[in-house]
Tab-separated table of C-alpha atoms in Angstrom:
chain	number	residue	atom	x	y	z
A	1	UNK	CA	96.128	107.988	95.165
A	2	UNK	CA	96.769	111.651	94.303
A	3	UNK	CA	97.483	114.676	96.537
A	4	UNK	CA	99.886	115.308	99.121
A	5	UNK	CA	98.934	115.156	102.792
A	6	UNK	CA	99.702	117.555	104.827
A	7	UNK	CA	103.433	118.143	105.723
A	8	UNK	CA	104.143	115.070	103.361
A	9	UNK	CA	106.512	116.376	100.495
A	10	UNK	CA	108.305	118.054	104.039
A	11	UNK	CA	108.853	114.504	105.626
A	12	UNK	CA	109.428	112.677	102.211
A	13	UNK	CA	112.120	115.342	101.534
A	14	UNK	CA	114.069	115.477	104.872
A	15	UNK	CA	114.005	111.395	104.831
A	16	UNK	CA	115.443	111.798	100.404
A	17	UNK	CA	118.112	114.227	102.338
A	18	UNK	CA	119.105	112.011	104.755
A	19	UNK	CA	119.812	108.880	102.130
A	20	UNK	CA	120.989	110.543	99.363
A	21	UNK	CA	123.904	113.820	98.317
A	22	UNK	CA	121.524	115.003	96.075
A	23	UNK	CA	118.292	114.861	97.626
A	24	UNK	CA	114.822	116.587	96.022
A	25	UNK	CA	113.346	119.489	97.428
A	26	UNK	CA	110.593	119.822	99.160
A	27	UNK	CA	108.406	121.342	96.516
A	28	UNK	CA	109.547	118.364	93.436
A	29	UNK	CA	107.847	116.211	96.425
A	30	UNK	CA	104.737	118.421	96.305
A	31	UNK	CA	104.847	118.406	92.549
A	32	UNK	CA	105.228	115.041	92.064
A	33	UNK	CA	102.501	113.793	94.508
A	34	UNK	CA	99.952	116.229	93.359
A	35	UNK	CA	100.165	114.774	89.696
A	36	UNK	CA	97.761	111.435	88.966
A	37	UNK	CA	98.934	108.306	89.839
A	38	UNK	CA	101.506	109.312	91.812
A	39	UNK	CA	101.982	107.797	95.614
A	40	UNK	CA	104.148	107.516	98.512
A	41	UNK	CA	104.508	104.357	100.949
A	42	UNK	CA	105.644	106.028	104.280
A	43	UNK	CA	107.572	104.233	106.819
A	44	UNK	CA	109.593	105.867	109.948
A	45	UNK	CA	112.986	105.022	108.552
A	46	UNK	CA	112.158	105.996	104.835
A	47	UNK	CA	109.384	105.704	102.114
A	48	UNK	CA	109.593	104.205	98.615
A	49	UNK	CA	107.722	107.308	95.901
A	50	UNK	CA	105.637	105.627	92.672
A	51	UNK	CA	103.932	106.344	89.469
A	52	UNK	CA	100.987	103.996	87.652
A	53	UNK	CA	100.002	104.593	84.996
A	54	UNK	CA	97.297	102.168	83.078
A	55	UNK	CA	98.783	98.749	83.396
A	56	UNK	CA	102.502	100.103	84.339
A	57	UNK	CA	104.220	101.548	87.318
A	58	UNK	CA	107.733	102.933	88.186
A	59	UNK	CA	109.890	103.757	91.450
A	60	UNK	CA	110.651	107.263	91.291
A	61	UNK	CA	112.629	106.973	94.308
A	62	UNK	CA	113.238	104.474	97.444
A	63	UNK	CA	114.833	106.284	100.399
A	64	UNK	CA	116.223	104.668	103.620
A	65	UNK	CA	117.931	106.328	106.328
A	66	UNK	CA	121.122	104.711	106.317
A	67	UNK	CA	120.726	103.971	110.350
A	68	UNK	CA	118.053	101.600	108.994
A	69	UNK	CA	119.703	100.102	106.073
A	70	UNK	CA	120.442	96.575	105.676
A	71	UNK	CA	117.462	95.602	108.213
A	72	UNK	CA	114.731	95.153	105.925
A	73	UNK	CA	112.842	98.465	105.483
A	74	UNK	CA	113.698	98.376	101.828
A	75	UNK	CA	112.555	94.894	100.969
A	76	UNK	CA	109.072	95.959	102.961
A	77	UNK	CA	108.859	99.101	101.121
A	78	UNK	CA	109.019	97.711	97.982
A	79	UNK	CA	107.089	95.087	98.734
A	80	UNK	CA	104.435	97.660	99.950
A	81	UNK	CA	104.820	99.823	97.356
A	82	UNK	CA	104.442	96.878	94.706
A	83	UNK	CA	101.214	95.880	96.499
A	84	UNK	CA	99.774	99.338	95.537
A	85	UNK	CA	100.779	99.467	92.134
A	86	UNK	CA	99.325	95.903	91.511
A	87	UNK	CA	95.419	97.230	93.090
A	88	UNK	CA	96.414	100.556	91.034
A	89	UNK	CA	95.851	97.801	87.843
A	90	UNK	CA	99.641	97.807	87.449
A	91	UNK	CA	100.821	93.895	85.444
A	92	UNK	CA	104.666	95.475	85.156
A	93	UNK	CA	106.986	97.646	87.983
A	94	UNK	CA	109.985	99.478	86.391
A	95	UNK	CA	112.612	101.328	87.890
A	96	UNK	CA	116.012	102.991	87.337
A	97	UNK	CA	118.964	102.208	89.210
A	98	UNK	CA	122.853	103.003	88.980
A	99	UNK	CA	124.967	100.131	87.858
A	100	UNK	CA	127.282	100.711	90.595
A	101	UNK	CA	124.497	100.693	93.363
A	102	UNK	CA	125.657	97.004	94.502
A	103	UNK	CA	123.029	97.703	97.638
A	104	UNK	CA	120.136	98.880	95.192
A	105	UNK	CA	121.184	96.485	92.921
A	106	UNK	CA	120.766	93.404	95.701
A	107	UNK	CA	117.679	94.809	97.009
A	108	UNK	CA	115.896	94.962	93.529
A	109	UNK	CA	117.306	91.258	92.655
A	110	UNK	CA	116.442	89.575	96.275
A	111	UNK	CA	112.631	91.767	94.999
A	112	UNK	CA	112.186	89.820	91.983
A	113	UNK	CA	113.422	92.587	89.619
A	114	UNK	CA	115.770	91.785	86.288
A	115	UNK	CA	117.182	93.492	83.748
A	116	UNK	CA	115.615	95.108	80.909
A	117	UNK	CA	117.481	97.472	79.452
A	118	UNK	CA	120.573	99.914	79.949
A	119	UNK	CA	120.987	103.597	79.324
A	120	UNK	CA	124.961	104.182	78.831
A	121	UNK	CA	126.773	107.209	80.546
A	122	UNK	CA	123.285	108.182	82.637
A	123	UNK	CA	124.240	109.128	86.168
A	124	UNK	CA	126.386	112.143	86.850
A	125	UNK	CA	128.740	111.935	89.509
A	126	UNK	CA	130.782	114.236	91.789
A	127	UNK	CA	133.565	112.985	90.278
A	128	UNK	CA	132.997	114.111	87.179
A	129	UNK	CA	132.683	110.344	85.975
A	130	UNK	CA	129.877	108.593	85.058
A	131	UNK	CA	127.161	105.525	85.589
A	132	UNK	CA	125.212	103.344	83.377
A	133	UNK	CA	121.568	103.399	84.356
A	134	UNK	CA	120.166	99.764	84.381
A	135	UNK	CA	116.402	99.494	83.420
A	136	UNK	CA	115.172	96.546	85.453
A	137	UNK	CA	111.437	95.216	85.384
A	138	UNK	CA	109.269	93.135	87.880
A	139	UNK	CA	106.484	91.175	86.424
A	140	UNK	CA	103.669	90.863	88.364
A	141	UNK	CA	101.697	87.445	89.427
A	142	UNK	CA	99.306	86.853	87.934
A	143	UNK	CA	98.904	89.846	86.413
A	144	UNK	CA	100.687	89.362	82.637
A	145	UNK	CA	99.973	85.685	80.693
């Protein structure tokens, strides 16, 4: 599950542009994938980027287009990409996501994920102001006792 395809971290960074104001760069894509462990679940309308490691994994990033928000891609992308991690050997999913992300937020809940932690003051904004990351965890069946 290592190794970028060709043209890859290209499509996986036009499709981070399009959902997000501060999107990665081509050549973090590149980075990222070539490093073990590391994956991407493609779909047209956006692709969901993981890490696992030994019996853990993590969402580095989810991206929608926003033309295909709130239709479902998100759910089947994590879905997807939780799939993967779980043959990867995977038991736990973590993943970071802004406090005030009420979307994110809904989509990881309606996915199983809860709470696990908080990191105060994390997120950056435009603004100048600032948002609590929440650490939430998914536990996966039949995978922990």
């Amino acid at each position: 599950m290592t190794g970028a395809r060709p043209g890859q971290a290209e499509r996986l960074a036009n499709l981070h542009a399009a959902a997000f104001d501060t999107p990665w760069e081509a050549a973090a894509f590149a980075t990222l994938l070539d490093q073990p462990g590391v994956f991407a679940v493609e779909r047209e309308a956006g692709f969901i980027l993981m890490r696992a490691v030994a019996d853990e994994a993590e969402i580095l990033t989810l991206a929608v287009r926003p033309d295909a928000r709130r239709g479902g891609e998100g759910t089947a992308l994590v879905a997807d990409g939780v799939a993967a991690a779980s043959l990867a050997g995977a038991h736990r999913v973590f993943l970071e996501v802004a406090d005030d992300n009420a979307a994110a937020r809904a989509l990881y809940a309606r996915t199983g994920f809860t709470e696990a932690g908080r990191r105060p003051h994390y997120y950056s904004r435009p603004d100048g102001s600032r948002a609590d990351a929440l650490l939430l965890a998914l536990n996966l069946p039949g995978r922990l006792p």
